[in-house]
PDB file of C-alpha atoms in Angstrom:
ATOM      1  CA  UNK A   1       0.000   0.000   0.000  1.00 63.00           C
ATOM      2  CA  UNK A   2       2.651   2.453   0.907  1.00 91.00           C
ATOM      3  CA  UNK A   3       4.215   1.910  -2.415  1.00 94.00           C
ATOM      4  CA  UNK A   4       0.734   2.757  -4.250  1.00 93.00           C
ATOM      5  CA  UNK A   5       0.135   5.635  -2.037  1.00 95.00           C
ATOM      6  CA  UNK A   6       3.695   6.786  -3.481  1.00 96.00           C
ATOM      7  CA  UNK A   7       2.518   6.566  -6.682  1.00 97.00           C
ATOM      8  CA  UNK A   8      -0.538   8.138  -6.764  1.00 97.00           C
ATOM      9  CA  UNK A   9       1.558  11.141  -5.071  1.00 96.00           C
ATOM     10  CA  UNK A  10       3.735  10.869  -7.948  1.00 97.00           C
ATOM     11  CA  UNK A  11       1.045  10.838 -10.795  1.00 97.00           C
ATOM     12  CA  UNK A  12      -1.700  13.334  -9.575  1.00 97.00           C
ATOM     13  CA  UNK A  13       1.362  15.590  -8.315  1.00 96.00           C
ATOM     14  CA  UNK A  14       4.422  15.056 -10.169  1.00 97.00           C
ATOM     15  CA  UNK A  15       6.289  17.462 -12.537  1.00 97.00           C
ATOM     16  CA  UNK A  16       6.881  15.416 -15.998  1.00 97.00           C
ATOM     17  CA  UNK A  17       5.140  13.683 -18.399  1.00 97.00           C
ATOM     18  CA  UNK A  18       3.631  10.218 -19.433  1.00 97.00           C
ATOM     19  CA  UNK A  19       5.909   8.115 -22.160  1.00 96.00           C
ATOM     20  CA  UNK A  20       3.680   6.537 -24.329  1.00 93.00           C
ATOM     21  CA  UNK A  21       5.591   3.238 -25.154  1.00 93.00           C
ATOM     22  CA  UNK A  22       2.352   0.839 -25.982  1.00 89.00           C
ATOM     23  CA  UNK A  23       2.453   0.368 -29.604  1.00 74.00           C
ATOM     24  CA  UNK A  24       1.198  -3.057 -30.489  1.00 70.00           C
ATOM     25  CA  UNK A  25      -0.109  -5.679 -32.917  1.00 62.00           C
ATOM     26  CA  UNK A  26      -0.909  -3.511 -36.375  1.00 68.00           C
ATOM     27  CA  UNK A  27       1.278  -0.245 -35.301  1.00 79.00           C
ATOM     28  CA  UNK A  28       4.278  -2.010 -34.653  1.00 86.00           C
ATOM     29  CA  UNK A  29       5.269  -2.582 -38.031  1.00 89.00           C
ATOM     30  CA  UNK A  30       4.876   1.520 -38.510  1.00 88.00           C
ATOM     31  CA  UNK A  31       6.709   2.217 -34.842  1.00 89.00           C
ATOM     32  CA  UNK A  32       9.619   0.175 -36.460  1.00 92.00           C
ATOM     33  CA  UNK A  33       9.719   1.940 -39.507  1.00 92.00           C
ATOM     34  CA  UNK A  34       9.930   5.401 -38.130  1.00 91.00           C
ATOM     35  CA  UNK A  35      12.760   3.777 -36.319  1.00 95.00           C
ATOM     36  CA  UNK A  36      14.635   3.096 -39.519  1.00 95.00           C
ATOM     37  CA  UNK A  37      13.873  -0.945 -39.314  1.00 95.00           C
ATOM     38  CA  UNK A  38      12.138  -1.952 -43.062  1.00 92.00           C
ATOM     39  CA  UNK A  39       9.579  -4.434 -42.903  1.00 90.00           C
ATOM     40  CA  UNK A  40      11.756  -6.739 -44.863  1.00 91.00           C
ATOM     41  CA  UNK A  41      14.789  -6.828 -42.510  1.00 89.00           C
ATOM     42  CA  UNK A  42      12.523  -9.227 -40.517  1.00 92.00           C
ATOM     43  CA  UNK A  43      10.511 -12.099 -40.812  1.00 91.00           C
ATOM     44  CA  UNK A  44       7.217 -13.035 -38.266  1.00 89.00           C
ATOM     45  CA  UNK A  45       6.353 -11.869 -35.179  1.00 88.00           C
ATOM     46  CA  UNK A  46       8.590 -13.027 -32.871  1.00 91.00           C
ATOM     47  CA  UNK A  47      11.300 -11.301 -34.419  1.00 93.00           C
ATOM     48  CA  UNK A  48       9.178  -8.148 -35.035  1.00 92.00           C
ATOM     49  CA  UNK A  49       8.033  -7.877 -31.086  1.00 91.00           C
ATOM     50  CA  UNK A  50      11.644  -8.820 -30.203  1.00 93.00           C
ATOM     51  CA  UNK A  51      13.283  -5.907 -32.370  1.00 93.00           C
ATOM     52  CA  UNK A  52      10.357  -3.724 -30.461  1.00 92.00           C
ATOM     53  CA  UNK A  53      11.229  -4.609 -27.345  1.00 93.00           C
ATOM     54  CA  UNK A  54      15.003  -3.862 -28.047  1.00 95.00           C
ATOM     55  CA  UNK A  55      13.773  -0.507 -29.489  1.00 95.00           C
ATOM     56  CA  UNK A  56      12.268  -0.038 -25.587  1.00 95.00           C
ATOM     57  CA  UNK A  57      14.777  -0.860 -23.500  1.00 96.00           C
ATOM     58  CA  UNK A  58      17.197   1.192 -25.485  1.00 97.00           C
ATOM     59  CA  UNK A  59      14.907   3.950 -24.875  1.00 97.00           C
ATOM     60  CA  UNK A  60      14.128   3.225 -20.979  1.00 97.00           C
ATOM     61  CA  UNK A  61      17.723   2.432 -20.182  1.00 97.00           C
ATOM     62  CA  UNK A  62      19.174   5.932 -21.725  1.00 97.00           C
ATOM     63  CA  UNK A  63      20.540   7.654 -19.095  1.00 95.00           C
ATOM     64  CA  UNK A  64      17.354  10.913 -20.529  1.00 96.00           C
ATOM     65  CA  UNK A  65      14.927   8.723 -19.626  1.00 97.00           C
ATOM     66  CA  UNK A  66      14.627   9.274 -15.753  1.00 96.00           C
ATOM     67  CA  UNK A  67      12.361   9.704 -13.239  1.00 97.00           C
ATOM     68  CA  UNK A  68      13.527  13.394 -12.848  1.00 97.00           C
ATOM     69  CA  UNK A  69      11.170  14.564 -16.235  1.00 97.00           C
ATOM     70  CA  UNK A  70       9.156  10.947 -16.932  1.00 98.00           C
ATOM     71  CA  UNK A  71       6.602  10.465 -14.183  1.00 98.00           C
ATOM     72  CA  UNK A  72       5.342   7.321 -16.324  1.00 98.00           C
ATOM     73  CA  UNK A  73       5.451   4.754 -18.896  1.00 98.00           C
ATOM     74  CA  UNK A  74       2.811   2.919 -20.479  1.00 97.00           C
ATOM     75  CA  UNK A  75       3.321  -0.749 -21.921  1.00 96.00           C
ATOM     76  CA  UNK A  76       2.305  -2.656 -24.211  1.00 92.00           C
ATOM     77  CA  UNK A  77       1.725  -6.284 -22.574  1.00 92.00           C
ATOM     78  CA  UNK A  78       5.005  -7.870 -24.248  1.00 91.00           C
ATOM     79  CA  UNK A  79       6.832  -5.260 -22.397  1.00 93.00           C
ATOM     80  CA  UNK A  80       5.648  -5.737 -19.141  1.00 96.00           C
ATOM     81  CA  UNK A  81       6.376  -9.285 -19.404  1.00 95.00           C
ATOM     82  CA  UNK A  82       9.829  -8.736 -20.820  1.00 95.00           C
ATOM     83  CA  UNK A  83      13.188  -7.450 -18.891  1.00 97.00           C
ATOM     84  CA  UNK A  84      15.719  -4.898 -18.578  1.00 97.00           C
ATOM     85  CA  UNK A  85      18.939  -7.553 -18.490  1.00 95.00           C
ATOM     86  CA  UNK A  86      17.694  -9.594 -15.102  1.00 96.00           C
ATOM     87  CA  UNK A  87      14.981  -7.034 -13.839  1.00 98.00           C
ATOM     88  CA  UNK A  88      11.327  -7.618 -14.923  1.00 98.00           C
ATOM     89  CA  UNK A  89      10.342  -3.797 -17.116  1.00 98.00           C
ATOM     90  CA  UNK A  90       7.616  -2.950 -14.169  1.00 98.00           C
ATOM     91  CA  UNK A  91      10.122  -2.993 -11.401  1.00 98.00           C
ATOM     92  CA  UNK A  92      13.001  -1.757 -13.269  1.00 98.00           C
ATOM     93  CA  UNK A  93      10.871   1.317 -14.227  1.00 98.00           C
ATOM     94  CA  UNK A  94      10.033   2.172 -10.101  1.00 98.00           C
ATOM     95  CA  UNK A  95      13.542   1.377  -9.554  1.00 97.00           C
ATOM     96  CA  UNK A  96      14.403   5.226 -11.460  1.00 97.00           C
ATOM     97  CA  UNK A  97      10.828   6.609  -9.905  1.00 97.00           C
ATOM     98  CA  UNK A  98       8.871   6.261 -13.071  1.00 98.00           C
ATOM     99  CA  UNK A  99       5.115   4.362 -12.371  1.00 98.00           C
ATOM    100  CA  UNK A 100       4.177   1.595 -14.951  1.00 98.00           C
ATOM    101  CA  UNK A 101       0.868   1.425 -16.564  1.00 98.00           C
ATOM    102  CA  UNK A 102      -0.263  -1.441 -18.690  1.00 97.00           C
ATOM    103  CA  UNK A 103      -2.288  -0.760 -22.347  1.00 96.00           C
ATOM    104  CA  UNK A 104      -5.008  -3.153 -22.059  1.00 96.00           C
ATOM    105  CA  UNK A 105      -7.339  -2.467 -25.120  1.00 95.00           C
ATOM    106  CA  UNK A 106      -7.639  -5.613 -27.743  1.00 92.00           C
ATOM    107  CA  UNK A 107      -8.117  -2.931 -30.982  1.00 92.00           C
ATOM    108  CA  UNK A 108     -11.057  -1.232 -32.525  1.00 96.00           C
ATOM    109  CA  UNK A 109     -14.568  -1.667 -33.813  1.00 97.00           C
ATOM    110  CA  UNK A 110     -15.609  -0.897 -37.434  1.00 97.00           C
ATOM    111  CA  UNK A 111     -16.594   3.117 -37.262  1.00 97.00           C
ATOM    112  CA  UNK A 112     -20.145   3.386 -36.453  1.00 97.00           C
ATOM    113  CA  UNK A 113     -22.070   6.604 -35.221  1.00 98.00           C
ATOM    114  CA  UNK A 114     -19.181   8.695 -36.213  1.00 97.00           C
ATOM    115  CA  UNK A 115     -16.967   6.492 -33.409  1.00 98.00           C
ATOM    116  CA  UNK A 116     -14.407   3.510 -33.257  1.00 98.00           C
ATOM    117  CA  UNK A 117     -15.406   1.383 -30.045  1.00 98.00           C
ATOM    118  CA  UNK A 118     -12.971  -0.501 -28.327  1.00 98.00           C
ATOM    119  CA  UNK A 119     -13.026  -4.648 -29.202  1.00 97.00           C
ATOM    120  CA  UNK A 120     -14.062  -6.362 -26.230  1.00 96.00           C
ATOM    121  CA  UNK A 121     -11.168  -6.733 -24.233  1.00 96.00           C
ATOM    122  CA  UNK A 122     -11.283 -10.741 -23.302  1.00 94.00           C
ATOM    123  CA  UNK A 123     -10.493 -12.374 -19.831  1.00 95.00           C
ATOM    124  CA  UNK A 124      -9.943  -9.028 -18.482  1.00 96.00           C
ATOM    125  CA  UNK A 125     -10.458  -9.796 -14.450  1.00 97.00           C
ATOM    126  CA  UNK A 126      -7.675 -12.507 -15.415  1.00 96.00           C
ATOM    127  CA  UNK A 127      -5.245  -9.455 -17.094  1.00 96.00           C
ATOM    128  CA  UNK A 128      -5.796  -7.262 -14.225  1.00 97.00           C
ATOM    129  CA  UNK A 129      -5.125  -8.998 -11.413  1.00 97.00           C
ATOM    130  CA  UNK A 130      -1.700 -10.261 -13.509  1.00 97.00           C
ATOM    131  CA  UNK A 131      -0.507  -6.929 -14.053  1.00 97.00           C
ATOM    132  CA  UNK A 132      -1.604  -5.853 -10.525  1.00 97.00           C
ATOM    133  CA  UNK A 133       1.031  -8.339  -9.382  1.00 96.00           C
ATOM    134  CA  UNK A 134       4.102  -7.261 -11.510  1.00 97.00           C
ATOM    135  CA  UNK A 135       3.403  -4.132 -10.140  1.00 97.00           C
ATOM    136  CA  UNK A 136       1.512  -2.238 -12.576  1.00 98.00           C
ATOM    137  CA  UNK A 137       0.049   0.712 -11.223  1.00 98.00           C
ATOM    138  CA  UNK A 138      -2.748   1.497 -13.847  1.00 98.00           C
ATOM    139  CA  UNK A 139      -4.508   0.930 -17.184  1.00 98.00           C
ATOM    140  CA  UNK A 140      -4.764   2.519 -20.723  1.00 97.00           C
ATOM    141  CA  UNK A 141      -7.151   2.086 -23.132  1.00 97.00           C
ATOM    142  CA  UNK A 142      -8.606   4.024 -26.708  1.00 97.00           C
ATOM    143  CA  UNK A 143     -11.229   4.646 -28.443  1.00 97.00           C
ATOM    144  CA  UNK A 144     -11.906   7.373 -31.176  1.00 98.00           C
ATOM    145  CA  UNK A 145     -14.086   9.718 -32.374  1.00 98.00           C
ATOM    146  CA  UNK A 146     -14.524  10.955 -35.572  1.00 98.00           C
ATOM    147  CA  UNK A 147     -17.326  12.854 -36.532  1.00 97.00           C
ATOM    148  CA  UNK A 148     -20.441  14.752 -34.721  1.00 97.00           C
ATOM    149  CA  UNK A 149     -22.454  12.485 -34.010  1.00 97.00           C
ATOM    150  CA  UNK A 150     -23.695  13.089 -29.930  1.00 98.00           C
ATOM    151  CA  UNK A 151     -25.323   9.377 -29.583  1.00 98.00           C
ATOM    152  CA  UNK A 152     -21.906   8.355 -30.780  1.00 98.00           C
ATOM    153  CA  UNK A 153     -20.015  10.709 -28.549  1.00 98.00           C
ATOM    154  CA  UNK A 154     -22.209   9.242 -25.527  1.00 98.00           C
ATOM    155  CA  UNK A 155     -21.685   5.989 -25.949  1.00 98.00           C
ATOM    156  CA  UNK A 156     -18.082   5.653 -26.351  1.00 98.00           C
ATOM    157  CA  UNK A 157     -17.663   7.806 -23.192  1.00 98.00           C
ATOM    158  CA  UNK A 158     -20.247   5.275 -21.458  1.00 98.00           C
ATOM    159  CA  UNK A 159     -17.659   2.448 -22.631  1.00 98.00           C
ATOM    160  CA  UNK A 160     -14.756   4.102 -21.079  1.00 98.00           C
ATOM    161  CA  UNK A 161     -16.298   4.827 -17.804  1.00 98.00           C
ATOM    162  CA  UNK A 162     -17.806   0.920 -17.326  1.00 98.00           C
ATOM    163  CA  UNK A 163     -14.260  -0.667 -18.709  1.00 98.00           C
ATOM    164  CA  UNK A 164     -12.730   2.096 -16.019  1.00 98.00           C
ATOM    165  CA  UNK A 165     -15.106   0.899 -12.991  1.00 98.00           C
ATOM    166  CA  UNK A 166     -14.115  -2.535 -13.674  1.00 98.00           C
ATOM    167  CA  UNK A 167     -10.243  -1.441 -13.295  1.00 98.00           C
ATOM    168  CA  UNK A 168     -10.954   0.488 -10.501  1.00 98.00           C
ATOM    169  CA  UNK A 169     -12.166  -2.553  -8.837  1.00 97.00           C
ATOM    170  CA  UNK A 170      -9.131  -4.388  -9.341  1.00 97.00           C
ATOM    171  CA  UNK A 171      -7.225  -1.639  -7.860  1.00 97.00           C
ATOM    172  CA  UNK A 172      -5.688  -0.156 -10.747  1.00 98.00           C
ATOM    173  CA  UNK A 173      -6.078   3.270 -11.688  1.00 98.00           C
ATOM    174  CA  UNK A 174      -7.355   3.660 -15.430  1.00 98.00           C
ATOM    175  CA  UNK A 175      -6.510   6.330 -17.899  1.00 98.00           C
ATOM    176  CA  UNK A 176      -9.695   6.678 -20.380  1.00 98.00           C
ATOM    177  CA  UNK A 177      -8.670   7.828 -23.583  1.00 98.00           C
ATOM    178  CA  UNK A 178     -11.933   8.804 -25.996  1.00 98.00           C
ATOM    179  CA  UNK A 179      -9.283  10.118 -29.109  1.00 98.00           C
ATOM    180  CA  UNK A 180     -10.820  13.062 -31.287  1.00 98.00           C
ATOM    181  CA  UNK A 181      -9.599  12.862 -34.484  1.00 97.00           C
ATOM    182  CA  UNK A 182      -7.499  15.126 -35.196  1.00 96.00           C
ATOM    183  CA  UNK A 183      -8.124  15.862 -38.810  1.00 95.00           C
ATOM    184  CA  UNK A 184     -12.043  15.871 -38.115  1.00 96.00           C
ATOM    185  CA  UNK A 185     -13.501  19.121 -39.585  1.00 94.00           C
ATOM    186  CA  UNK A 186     -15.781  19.610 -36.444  1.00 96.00           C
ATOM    187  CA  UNK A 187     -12.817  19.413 -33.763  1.00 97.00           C
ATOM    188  CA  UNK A 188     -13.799  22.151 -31.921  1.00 97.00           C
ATOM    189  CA  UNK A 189     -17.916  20.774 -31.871  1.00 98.00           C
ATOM    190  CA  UNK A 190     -16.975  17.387 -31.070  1.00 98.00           C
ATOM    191  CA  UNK A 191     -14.976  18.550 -28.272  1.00 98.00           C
ATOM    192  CA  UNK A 192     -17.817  20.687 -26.843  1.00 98.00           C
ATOM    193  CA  UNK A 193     -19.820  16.908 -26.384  1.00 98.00           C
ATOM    194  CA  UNK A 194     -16.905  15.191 -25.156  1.00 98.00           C
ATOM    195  CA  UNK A 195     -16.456  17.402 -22.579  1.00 98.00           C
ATOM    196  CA  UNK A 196     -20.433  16.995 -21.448  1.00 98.00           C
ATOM    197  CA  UNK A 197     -20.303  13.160 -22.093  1.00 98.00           C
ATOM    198  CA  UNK A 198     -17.151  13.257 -19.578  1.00 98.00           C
ATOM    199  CA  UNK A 199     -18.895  15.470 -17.132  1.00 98.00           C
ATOM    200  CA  UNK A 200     -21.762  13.561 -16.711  1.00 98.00           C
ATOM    201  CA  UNK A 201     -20.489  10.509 -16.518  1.00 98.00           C
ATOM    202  CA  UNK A 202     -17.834  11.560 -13.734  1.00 98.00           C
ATOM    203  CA  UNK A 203     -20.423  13.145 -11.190  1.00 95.00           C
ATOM    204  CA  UNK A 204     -21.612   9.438 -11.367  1.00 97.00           C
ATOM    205  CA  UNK A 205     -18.318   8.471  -9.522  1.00 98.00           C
ATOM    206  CA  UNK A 206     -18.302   7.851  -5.920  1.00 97.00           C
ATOM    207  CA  UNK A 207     -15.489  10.254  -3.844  1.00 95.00           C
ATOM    208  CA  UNK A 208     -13.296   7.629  -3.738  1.00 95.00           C
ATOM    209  CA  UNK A 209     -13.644   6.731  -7.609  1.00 98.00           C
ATOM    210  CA  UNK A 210     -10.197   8.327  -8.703  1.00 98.00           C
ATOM    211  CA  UNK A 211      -9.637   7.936 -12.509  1.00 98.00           C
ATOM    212  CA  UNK A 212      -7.085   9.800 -15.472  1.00 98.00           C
ATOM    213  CA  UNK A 213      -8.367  11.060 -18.814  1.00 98.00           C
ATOM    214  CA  UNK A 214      -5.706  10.674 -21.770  1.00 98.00           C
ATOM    215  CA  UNK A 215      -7.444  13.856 -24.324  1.00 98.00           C
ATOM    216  CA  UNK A 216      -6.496  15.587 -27.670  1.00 97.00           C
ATOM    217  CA  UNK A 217      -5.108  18.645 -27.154  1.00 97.00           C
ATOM    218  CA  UNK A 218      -8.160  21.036 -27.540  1.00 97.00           C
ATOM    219  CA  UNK A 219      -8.796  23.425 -30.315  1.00 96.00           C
ATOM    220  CA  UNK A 220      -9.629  26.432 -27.587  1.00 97.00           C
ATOM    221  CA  UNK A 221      -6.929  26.690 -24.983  1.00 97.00           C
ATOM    222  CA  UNK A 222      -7.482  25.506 -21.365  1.00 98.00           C
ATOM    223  CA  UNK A 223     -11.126  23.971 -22.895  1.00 98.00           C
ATOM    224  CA  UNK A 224     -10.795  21.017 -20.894  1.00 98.00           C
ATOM    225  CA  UNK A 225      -9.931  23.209 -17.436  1.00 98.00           C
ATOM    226  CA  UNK A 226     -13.513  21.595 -15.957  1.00 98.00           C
ATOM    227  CA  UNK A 227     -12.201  18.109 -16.470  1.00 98.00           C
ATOM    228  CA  UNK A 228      -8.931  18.802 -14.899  1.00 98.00           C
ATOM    229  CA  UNK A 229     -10.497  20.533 -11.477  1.00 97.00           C
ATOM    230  CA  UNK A 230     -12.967  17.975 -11.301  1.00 98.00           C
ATOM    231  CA  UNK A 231     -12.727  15.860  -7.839  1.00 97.00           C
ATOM    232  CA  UNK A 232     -12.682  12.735  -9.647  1.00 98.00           C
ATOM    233  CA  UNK A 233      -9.917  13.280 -11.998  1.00 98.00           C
ATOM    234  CA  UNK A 234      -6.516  12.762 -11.008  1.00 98.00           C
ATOM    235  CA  UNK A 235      -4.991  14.195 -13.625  1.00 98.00           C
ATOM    236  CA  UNK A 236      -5.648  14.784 -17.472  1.00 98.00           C
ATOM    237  CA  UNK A 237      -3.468  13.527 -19.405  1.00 98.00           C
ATOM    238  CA  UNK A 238      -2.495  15.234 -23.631  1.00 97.00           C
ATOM    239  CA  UNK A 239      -1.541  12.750 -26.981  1.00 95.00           C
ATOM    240  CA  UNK A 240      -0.282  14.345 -29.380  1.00 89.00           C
ATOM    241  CA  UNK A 241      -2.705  12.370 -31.719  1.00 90.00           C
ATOM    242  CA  UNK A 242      -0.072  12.509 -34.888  1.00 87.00           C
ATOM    243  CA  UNK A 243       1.017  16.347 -34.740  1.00 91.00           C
ATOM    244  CA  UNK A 244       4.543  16.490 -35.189  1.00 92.00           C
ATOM    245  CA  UNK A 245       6.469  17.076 -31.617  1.00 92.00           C
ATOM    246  CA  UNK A 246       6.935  21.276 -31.907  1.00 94.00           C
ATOM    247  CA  UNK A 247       3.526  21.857 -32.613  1.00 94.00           C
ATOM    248  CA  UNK A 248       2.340  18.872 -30.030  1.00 94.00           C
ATOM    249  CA  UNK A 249       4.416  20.578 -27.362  1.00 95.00           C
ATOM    250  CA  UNK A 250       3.593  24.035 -28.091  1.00 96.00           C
ATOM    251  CA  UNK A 251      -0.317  24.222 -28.179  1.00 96.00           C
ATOM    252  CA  UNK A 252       0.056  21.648 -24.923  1.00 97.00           C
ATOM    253  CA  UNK A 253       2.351  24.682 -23.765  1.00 97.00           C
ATOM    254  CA  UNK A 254      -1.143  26.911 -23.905  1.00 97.00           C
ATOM    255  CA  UNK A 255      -2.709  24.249 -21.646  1.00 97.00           C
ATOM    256  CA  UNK A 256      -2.760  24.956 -17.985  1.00 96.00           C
ATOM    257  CA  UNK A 257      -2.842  21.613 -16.059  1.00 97.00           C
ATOM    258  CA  UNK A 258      -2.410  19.192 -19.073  1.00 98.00           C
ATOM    259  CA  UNK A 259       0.913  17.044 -18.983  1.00 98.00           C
ATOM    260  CA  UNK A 260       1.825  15.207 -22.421  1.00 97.00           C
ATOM    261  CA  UNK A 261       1.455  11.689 -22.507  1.00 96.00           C
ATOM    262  CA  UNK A 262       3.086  11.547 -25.892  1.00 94.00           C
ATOM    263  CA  UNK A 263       4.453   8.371 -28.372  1.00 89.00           C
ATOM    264  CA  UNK A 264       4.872   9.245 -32.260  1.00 85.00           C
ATOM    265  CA  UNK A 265       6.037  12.803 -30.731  1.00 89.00           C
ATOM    266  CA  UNK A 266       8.368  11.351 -28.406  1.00 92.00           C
ATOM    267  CA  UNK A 267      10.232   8.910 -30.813  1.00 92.00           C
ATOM    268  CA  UNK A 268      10.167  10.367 -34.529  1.00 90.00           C
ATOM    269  CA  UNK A 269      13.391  11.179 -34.727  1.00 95.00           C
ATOM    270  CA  UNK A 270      15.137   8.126 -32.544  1.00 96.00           C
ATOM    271  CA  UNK A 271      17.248   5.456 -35.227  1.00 97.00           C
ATOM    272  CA  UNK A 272      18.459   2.281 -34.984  1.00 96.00           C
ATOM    273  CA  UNK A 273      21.598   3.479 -36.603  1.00 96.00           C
ATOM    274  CA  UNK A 274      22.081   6.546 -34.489  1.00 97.00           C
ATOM    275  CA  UNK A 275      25.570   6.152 -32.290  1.00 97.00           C
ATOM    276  CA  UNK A 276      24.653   5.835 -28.353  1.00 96.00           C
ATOM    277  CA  UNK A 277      26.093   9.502 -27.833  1.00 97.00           C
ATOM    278  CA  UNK A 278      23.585  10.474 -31.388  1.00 97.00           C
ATOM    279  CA  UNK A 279      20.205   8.591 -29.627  1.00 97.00           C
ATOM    280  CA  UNK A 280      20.878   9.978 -26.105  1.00 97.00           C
ATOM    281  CA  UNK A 281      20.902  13.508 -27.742  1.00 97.00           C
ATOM    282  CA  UNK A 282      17.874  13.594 -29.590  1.00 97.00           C
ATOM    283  CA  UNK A 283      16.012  11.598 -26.990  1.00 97.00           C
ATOM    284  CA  UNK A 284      17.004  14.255 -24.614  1.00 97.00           C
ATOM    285  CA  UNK A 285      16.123  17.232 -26.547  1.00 97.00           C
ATOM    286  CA  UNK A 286      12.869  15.806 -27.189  1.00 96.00           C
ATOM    287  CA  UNK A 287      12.114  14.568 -23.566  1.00 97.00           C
ATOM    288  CA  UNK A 288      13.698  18.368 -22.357  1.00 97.00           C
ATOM    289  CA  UNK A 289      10.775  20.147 -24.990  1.00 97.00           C
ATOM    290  CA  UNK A 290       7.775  17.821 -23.743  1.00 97.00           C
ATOM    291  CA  UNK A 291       8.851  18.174 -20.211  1.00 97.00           C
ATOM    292  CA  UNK A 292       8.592  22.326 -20.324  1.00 97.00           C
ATOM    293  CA  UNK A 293       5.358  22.069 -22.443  1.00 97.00           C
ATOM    294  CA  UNK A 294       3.596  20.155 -19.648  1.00 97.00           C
ATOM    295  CA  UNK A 295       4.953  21.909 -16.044  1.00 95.00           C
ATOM    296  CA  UNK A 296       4.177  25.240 -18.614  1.00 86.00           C
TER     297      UNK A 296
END
């Protein structure tokens, strides 16, 4: 207990960000070629998830990535079953202060309702309680909207909230992440719902019903303030939702309260053929620019 209590300190108070390191099943191919790996210098899976996991650890072990500007990490499953040499990822992660959560979400529906529902994610009691006891300190899972459509908007919020309950009574702290697209002409409209559909399901919660929200940066600065004084939120979390990293970290900059949880932002510019002194650097730079967007 005292080590949760530590981490929800570190989370709801913490200067830093969220690392976004969950890419899985049909984006790993892509996360590997931004990385300079082609699809054809590997052959199945296993090798695929392996060279991934590599990827990872070269990230999490750079002396940049520390607990001083990374308050968290979020995992794809592989990765919280794999290691750091000896040390299982989870622990090796608290070991340099940062808190692991676990992406949990099996993939999306076919758009319906202007929305992408999340699959149903199978023997999920059985998951949580597993990553409960290699220490994982919370959940992530997306869904995404698309158009305005409000019975859309409404019921992928719904989704969020009943997956998040059931994490909640596991003891895991979710992160609900209801993505607006951000190429969507109607940004600014669908946001405006989003925000309700979020409001009204959190003054549902009980006091003790903590939970994150993972958001698009807004159109309209400080839009989602609400959401982020709300008793029920611990803290509201930014993806950069495929803006490059400057303009990612500078309209999170105009965002009181937000803190990035960024991925594509984060790694575009890391390569497997960069010397360790050439990776350190730009991973530095880039964790140094998200860092001052989100204590901003």
């Amino acid at each position: 207990m005292e080590k949760f209590e530590k981490q929800i300190r570190r989370v709801a108070e913490g200067k830093g960000f969220i690392a976004a390191l969950d890419q899985s099943g049909g984006s790993t191919p892509q996360a590997l070629l931004g990385y300079g790996i082609q699809e054809e210098d590997y052959s199945g899976e296993e090798v695929m998830y392996r060279l991934m996991h590599e990827m990872r650890v070269r990230v999490m072990t750079d002396p940049a990535f520390s607990g001083e500007k990374i308050l968290g990490v979020i995992l794809f499953e592989k990765t919280m079953n794999g290691f750091v040499g000896d040390i299982p990822v989870p622990e090796f992660l608290w070991q340099k202060n940062i808190v692991p959560f676990l992406k949990i979400d099996k993939g999306l529906q076919q758009i319906e309702k202007g929305v992408k529902l999340m699959k149903e994610i199978p023997n999920l009691s059985v998951r949580l309680n597993e990553a409960k006891g290699k220490g994982i300190f919370g959940t992530k899972m997306r869904s995404v909207i698309y158009a305005n459509d409000e019975s859309g908007i409404i019921e992928i919020v719904k989704q969020q909230f009943e997956v998040g309950k059931v994490i909640l009574e596991h003891g895991l702290i979710p992160i609900l992440e209801p993505e607006v697209d951000i190429q969507s002409d109607e940004k600014r409209v669908i946001e405006s719902l989003l925000r309700e559909a979020i409001l009204a399901e959190l003054d549902k919660l009980s006091n003790d019903q903590k939970i994150l929200l993972k958001l698009t940066i807004p159109t309209e600065a400080n839009f989602y303030s609400e959401l982020i004084q709300h008793k029920n939120v611990m803290r509201v979390f930014a993806l950069s939702g495929g803006y490059d990293l400057d303009r990612a970290a500078r309209t999170l900059a105009e965002n009181r309260g937000m803190i990035a949880s960024f991925s594509r932002a984060l790694l575009e510019d890391l390569k497997v053929d960069q010397t360790s002194a050439q990776f350190s650097k730009v991973l530095s730079a880039a964790i140094d620019e998200i860092y001052q967007a989100s204590i901003t």
